[in-house]
Coordinates of N, CA, C and O in Angstrom, one line a residue:
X1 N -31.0 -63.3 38.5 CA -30.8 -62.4 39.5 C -31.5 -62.9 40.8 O -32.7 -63.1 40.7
X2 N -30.9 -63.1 42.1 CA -31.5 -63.2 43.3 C -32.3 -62.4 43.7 O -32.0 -61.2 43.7
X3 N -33.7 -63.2 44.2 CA -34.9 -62.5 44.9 C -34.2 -61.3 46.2 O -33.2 -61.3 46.9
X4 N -35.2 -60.6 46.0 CA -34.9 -59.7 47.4 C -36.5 -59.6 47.9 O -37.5 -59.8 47.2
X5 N -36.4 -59.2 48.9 CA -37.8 -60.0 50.0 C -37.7 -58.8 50.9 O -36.7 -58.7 51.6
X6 N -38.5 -57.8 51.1 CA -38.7 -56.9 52.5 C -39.2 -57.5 53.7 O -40.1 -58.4 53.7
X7 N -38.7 -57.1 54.8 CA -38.8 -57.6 55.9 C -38.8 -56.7 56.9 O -38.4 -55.5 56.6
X8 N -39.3 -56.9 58.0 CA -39.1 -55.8 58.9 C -37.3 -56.2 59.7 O -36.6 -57.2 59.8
X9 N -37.1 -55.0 60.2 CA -35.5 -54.7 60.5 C -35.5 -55.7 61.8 O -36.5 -55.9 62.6
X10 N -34.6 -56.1 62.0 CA -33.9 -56.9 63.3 C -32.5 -56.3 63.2 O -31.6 -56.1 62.3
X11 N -32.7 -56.0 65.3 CA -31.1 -55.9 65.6 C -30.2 -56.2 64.9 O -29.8 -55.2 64.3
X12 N -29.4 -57.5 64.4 CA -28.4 -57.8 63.7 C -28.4 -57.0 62.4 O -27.4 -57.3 61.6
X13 N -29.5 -55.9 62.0 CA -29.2 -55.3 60.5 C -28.6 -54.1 60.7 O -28.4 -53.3 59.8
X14 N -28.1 -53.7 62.3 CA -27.8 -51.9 62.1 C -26.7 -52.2 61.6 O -26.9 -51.7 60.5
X15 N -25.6 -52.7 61.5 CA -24.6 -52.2 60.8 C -24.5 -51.8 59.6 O -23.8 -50.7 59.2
X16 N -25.3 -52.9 58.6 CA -25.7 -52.7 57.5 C -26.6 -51.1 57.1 O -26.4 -50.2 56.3
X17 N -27.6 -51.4 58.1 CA -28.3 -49.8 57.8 C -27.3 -48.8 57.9 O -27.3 -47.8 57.2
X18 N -26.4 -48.9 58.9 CA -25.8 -47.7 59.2 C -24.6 -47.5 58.1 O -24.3 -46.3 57.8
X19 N -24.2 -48.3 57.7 CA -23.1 -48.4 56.5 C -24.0 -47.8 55.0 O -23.5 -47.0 54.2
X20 N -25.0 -48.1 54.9 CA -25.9 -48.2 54.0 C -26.3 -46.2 53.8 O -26.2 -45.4 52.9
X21 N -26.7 -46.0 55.3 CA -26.9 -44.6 55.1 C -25.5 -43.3 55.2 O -25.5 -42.1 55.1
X22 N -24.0 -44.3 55.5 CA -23.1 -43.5 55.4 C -22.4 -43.3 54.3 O -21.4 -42.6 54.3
X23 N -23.1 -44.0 53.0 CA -22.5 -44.0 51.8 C -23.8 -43.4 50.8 O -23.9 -43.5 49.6
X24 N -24.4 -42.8 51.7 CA -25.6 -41.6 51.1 C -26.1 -40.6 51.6 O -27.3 -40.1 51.3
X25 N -24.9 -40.0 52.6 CA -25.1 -39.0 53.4 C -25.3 -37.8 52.6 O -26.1 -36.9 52.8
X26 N -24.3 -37.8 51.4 CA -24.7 -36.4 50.6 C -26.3 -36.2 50.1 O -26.6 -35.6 49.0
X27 N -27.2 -36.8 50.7 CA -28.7 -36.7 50.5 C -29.6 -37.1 51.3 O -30.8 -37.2 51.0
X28 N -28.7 -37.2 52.7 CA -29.2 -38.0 53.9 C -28.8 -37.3 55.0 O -27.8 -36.6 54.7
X29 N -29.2 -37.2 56.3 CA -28.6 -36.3 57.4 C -27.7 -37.9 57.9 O -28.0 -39.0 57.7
X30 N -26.7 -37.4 58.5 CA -26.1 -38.5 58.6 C -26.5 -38.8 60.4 O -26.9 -38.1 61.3
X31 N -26.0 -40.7 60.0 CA -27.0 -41.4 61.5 C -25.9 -42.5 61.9 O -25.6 -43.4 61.1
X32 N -25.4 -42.3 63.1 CA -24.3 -43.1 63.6 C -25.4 -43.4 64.7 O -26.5 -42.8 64.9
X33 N -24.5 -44.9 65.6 CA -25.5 -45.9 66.3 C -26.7 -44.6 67.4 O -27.9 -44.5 67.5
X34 N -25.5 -44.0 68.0 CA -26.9 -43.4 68.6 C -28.0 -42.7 68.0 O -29.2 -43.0 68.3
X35 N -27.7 -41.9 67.2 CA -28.8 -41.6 66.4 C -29.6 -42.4 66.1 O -30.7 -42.2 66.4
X36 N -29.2 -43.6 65.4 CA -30.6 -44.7 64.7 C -31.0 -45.2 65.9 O -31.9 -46.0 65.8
X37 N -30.5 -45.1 67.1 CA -30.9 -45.5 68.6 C -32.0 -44.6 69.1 O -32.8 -45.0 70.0
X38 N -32.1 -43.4 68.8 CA -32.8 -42.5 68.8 C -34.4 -42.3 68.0 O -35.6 -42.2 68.4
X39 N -33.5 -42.4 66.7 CA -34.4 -42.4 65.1 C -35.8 -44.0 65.7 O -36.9 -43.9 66.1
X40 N -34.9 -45.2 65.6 CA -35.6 -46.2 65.3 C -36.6 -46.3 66.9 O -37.7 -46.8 66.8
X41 N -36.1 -45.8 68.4 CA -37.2 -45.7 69.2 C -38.6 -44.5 68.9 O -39.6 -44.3 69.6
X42 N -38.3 -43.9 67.7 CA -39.5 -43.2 67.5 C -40.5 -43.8 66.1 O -41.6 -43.7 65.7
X43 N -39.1 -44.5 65.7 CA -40.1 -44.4 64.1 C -41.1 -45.5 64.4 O -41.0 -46.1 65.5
X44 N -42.4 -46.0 63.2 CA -43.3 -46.6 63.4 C -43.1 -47.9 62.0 O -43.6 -49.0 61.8
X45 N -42.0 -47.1 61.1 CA -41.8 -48.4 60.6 C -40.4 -48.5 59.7 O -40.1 -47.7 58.8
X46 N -39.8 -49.4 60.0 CA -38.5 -49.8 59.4 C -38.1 -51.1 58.6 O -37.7 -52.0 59.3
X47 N -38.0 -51.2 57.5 CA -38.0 -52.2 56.5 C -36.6 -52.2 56.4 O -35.9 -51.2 56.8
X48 N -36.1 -53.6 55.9 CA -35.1 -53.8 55.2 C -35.4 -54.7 53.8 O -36.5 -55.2 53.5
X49 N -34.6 -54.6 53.3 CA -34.4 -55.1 51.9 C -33.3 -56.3 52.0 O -32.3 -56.1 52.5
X50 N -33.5 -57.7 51.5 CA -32.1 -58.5 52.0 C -32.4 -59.2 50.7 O -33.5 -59.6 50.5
X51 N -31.1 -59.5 49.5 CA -30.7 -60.1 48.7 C -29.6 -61.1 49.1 O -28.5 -60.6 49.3
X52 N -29.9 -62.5 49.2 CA -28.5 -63.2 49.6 C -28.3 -63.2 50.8 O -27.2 -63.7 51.0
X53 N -29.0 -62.9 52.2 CA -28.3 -62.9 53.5 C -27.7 -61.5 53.7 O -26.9 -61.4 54.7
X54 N -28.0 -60.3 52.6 CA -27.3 -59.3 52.7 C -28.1 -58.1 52.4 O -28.7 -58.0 51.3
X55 N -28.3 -56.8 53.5 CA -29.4 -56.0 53.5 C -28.9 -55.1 52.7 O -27.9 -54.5 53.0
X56 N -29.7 -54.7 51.0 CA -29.7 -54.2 50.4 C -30.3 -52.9 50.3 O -30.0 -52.1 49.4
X57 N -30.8 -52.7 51.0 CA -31.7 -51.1 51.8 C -32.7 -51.4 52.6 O -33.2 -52.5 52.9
X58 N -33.0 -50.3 52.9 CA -33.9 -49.9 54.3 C -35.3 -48.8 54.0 O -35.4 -48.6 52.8
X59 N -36.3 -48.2 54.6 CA -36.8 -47.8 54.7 C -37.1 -47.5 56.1 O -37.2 -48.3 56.9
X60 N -37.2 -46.0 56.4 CA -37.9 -45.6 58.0 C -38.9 -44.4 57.8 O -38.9 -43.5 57.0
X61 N -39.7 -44.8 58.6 CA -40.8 -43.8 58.2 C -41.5 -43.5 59.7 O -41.8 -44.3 60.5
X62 N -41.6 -41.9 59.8 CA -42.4 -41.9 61.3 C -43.9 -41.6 60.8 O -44.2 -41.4 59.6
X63 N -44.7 -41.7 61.9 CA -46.1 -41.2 61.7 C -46.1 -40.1 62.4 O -45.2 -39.7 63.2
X64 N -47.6 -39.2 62.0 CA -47.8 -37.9 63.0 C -48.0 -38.7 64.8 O -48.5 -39.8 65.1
X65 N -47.4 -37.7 65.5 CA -47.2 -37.3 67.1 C -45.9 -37.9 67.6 O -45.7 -38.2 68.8
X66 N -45.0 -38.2 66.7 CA -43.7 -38.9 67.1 C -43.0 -37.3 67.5 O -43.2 -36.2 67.1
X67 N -41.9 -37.8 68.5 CA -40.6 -36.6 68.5 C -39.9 -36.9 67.9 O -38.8 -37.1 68.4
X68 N -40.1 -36.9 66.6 CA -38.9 -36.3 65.6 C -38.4 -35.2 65.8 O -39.3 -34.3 66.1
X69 N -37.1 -34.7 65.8 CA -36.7 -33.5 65.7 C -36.6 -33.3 64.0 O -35.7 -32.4 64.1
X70 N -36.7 -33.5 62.9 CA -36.3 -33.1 62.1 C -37.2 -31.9 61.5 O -38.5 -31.9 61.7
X71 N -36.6 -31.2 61.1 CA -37.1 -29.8 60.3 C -38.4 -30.0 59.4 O -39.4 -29.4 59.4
X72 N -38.0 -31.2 58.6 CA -39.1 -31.4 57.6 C -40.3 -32.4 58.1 O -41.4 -32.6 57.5
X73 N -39.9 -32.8 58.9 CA -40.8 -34.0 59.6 C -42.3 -33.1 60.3 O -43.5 -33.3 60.3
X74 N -41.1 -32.0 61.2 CA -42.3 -30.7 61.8 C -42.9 -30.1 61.2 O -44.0 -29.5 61.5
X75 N -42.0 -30.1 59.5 CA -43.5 -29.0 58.7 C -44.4 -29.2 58.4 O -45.3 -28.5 58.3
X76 N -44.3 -31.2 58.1 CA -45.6 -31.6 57.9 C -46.8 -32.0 59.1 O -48.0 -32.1 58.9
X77 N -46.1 -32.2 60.2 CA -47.0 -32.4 61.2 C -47.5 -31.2 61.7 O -48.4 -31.4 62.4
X78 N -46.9 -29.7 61.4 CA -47.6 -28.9 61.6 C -48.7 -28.5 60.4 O -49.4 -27.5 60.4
X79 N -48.7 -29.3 59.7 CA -49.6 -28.9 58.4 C -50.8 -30.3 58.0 O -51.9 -30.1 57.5
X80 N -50.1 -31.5 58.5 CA -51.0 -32.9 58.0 C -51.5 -33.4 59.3 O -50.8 -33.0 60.3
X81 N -52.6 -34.2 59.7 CA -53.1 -35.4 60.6 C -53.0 -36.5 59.7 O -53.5 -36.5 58.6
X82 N -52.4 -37.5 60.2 CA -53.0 -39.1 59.8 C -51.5 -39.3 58.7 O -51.7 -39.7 57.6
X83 N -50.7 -39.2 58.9 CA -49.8 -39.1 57.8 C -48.6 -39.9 58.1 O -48.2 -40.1 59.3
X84 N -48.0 -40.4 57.2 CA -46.3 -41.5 57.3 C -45.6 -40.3 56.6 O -45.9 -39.8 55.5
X85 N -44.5 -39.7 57.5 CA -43.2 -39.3 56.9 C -42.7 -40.3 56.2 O -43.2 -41.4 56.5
X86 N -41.6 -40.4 55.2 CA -41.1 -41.2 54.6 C -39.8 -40.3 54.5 O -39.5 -39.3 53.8
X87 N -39.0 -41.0 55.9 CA -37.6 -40.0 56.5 C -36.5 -40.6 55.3 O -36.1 -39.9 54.3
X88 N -36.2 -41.6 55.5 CA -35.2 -42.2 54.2 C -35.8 -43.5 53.5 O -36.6 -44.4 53.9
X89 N -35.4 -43.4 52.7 CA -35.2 -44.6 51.8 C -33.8 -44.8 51.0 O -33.6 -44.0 50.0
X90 N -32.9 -45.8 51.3 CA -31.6 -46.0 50.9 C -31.5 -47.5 50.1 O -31.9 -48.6 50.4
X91 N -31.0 -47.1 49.1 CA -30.5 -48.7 48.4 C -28.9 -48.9 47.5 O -28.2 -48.2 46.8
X92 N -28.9 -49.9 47.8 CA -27.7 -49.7 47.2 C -27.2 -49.2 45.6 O -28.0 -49.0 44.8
X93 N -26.2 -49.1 45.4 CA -25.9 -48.7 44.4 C -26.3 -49.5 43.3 O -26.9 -49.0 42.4
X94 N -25.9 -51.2 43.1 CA -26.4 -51.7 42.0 C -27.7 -52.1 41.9 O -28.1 -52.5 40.8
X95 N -28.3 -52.0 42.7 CA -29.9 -52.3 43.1 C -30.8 -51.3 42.4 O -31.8 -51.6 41.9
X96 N -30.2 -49.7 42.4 CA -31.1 -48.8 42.1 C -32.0 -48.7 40.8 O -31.5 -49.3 39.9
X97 N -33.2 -48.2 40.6 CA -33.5 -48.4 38.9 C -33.7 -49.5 38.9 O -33.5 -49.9 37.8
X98 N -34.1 -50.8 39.9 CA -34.6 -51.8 40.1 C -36.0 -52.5 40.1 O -36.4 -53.6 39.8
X99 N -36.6 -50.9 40.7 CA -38.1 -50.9 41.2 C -38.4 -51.3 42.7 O -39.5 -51.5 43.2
X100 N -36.9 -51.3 43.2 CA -37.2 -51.5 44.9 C -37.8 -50.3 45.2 O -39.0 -50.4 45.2
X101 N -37.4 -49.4 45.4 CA -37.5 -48.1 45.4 C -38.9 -48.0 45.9 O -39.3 -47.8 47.1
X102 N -39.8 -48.3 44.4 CA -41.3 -49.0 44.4 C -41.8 -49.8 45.5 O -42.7 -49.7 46.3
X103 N -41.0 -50.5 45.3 CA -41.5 -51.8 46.7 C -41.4 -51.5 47.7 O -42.2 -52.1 48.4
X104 N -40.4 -50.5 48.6 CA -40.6 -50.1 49.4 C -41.6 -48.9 49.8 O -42.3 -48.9 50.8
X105 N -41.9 -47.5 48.8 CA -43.2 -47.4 48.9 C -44.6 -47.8 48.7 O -45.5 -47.2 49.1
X106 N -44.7 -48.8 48.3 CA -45.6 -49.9 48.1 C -46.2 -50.2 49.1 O -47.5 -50.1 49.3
X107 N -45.0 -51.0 50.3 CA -45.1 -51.6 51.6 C -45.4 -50.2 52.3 O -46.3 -50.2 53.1
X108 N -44.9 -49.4 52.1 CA -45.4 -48.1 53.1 C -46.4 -47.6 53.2 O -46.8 -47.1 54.2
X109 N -47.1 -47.7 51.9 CA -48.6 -47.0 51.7 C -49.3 -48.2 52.3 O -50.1 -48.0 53.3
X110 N -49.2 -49.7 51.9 CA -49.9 -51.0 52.6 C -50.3 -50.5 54.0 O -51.4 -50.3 54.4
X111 N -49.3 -50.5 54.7 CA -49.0 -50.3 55.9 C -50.1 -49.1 56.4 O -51.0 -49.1 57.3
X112 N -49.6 -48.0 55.4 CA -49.8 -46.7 56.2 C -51.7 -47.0 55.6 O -52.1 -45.9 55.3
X113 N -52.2 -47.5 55.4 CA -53.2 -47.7 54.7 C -54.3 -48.7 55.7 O -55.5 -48.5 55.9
X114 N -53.7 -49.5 56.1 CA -54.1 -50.8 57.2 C -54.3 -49.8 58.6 O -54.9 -50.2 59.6
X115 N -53.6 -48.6 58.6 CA -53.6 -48.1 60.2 C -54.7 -46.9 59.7 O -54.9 -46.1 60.7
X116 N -55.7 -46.5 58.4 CA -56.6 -45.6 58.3 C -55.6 -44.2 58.1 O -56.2 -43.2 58.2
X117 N -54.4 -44.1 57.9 CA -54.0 -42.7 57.4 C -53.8 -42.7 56.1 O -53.7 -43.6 55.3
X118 N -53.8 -41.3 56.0 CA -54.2 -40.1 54.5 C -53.3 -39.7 53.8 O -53.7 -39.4 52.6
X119 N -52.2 -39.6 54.1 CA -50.6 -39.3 53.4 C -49.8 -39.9 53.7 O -49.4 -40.5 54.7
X120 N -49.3 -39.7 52.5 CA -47.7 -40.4 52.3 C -46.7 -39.0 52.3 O -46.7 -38.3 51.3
X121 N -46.1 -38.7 52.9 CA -45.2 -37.5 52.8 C -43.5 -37.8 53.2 O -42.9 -38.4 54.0
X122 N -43.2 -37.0 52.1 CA -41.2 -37.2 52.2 C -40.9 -35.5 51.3 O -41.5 -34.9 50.4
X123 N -39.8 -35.3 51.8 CA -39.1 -33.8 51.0 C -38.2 -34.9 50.2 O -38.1 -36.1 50.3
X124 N -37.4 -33.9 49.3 CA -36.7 -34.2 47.5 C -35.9 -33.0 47.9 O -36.3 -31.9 48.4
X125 N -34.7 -33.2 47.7 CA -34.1 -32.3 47.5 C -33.4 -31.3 46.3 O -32.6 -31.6 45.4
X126 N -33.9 -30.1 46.6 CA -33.6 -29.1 45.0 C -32.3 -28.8 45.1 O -31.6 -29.1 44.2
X127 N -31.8 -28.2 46.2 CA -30.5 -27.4 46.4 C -29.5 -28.0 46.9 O -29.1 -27.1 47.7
X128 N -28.4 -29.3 47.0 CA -28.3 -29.5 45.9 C -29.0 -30.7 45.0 O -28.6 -31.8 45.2
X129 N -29.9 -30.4 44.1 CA -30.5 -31.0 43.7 C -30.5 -33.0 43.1 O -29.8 -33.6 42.3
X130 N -31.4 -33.5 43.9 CA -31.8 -34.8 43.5 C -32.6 -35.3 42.6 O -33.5 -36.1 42.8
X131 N -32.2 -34.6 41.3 CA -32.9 -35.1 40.1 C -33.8 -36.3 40.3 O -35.0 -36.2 40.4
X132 N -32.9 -37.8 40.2 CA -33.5 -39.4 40.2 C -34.7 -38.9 41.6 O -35.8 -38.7 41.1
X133 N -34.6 -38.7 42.8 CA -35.7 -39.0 43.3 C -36.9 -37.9 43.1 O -38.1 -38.1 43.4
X134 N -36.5 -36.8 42.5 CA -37.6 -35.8 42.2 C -38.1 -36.4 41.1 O -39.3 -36.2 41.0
X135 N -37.8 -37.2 40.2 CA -38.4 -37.8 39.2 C -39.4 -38.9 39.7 O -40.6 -38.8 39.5
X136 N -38.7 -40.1 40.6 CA -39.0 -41.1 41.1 C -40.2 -40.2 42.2 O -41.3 -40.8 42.0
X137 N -40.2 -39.8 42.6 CA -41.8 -38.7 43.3 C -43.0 -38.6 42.0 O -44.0 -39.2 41.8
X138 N -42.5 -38.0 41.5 CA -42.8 -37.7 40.7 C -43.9 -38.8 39.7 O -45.1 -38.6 39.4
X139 N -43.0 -39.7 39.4 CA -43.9 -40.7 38.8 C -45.0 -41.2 39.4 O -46.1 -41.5 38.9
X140 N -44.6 -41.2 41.1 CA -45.7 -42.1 41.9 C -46.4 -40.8 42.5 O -46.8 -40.7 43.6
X141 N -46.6 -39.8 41.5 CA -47.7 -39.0 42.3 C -47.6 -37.9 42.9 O -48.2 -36.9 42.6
X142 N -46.9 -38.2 43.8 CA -46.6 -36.7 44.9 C -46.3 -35.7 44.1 O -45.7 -35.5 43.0
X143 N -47.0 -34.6 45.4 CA -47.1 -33.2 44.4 C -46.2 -32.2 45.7 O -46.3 -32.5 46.9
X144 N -45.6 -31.3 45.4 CA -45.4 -30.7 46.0 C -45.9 -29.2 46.7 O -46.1 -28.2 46.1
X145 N -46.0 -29.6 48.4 CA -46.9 -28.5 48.8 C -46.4 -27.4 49.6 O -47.2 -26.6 50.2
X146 N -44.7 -27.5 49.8 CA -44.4 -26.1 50.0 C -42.7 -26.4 50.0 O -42.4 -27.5 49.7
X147 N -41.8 -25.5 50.3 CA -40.6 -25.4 50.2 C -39.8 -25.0 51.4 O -40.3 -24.1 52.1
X148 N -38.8 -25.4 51.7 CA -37.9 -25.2 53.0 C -36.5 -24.7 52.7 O -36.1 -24.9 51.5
X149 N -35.6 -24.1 53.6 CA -34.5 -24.3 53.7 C -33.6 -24.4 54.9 O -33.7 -23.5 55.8
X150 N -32.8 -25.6 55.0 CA -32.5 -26.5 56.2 C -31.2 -25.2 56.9 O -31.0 -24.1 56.4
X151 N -30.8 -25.5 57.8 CA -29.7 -24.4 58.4 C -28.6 -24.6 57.6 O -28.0 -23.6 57.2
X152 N -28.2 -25.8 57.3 CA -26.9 -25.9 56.6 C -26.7 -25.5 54.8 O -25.8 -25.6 54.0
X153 N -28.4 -25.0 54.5 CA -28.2 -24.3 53.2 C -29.2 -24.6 52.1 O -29.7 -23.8 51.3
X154 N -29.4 -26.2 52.3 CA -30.2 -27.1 51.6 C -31.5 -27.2 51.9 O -32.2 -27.4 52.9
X155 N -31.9 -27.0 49.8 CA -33.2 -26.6 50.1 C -33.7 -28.1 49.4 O -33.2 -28.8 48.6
X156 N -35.2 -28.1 50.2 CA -36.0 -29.3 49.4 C -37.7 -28.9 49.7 O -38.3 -28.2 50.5
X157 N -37.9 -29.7 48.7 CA -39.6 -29.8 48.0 C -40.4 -31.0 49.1 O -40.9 -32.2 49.1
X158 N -40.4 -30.2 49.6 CA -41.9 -31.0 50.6 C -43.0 -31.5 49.9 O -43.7 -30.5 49.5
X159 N -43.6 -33.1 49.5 CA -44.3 -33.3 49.1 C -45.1 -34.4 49.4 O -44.6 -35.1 50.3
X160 N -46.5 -34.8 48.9 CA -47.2 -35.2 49.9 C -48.2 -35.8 48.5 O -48.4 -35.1 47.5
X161 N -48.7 -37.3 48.7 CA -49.7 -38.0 47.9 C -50.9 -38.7 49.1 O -50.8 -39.4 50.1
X162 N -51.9 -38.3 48.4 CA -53.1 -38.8 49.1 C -52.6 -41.1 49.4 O -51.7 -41.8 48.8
X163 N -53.3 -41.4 50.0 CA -53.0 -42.7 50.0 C -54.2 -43.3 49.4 O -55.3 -42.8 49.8
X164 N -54.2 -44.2 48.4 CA -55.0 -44.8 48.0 C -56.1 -45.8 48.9 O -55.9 -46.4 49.9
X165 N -57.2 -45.6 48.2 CA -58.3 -47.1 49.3 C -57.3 -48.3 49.5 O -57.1 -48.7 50.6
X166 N -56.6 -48.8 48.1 CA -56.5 -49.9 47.9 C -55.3 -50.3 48.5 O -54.9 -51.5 48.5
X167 N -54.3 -48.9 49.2 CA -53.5 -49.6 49.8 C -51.9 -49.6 49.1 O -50.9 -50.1 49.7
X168 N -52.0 -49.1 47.9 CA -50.7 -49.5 47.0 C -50.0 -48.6 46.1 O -50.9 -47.8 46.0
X169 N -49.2 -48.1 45.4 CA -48.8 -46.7 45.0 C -48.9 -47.0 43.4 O -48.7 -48.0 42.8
X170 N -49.3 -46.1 43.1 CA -49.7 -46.1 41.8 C -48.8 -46.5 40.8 O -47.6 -46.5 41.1
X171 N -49.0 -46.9 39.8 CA -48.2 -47.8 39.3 C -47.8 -46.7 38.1 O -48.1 -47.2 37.0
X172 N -47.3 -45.5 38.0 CA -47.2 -44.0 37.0 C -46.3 -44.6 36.7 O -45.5 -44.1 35.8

C-alpha cells in the first residue's frame, strides 16, 4: 500500500478538497469555492492527506476569536478559551478505517499543543445519526458536553477532550 504523508494545503488542492467535501455533504455543511474562500481565510489550520500525487483528505480546524459563523463553532467559543474547533475531517472512501482519521487528529492536537491551547473540540452527529465518527470520538476520548439543534433539523453532540502535555491523541 502507498505511503500517505500530511501536509499542509496548497492552492492547487481546492479542487480536490472541494470534490472531497461534496461527496460528504450528508454529514458536512456543504462548501463551494467561495465558501472555502471564506472558511480557509479564517481557519488556523488546514491539512491535506496526499497518497500518489492525489489528496486523500483534508482536515480544517479554527481556533477561538476566528469569525466563524458556524452554529457549533459559537457554542464552543461561547463556552471554551484556548481551544481548536475540529470543523471537518474528510477522507475518502477507501482510505477510511485506516487510522488516517487518527493521524489527522494527532497532527491537530501537535499543533494545537505547540500554540499552549486546552481543547480539542468538534460536534458528531446524532440526528441523523453518525455512528463511525461517534465511535471514532469516542475511542480518542472526547466526552460530550452539551447538545444542539442546527435550523435545518439536525442534531449533534458537542464534544470536547482536554489536550494532552505530550501533544498527541491518545492511542484508546
Amino acid at each position: 500500500m502507498p505511503s500517505t504523508v500530511l501536509r499542509h494545503w496548497q492552492p492547487a488542492d481546492e479542487a480536490d478538497i472541494l470534490g472531497l467535501n461534496a461527496e460528504s455533504e450528508s454529514v458536512l455543511s456543504p462548501m463551494d469555492d467561495d465558501r472555502f474562500a471564506a472558511l480557509r481565510s479564517m481557519c488556523c489550520l488546514l491539512k491535506v492527506a496526499e497518497t500518489d500525487d492525489r489528496v486523500v483528505g483534508f482536515l480544517m480546524g479554527f481556533s477561538d476569536g476566528a469569525g466563524y459563523d458556524s452554529v457549533n463553532y459559537r457554542w464552543f467559543a461561547s463556552r471554551l478559551q484556548r481551544f481548536l474547533y475540529i470543523d471537518r475531517v474528510v477522507i475518502t472512501q477507501e482510505l477510511r478505517g485506516t487510522g488516517l482519521g487518527r493521524r489527522f487528529y494527532t497532527e491537530a492536537e501537535r499543533w494545537a499543543a505547540a500554540r499552549k491551547l486546552h481543547w480539542l473540540a468538534a460536534e458528531v452527529d446524532l440526528q441523523p445519526p453518525n455512528t463511525a465518527s461517534l465511535g471514532f470520538h469516542q475511542r480518542l476520548a472526547f466526552v460530550e458536553v452539551g447538545r444542539q439543534v442546527a435550523g435545518n433539523g439536525k442534531q449533534v453532540s458537542l464534544q470536547v477532550r482536554s489536550i494532552s502535555p505530550r501533544g498527541a491523541a491518545s492511542e484508546g
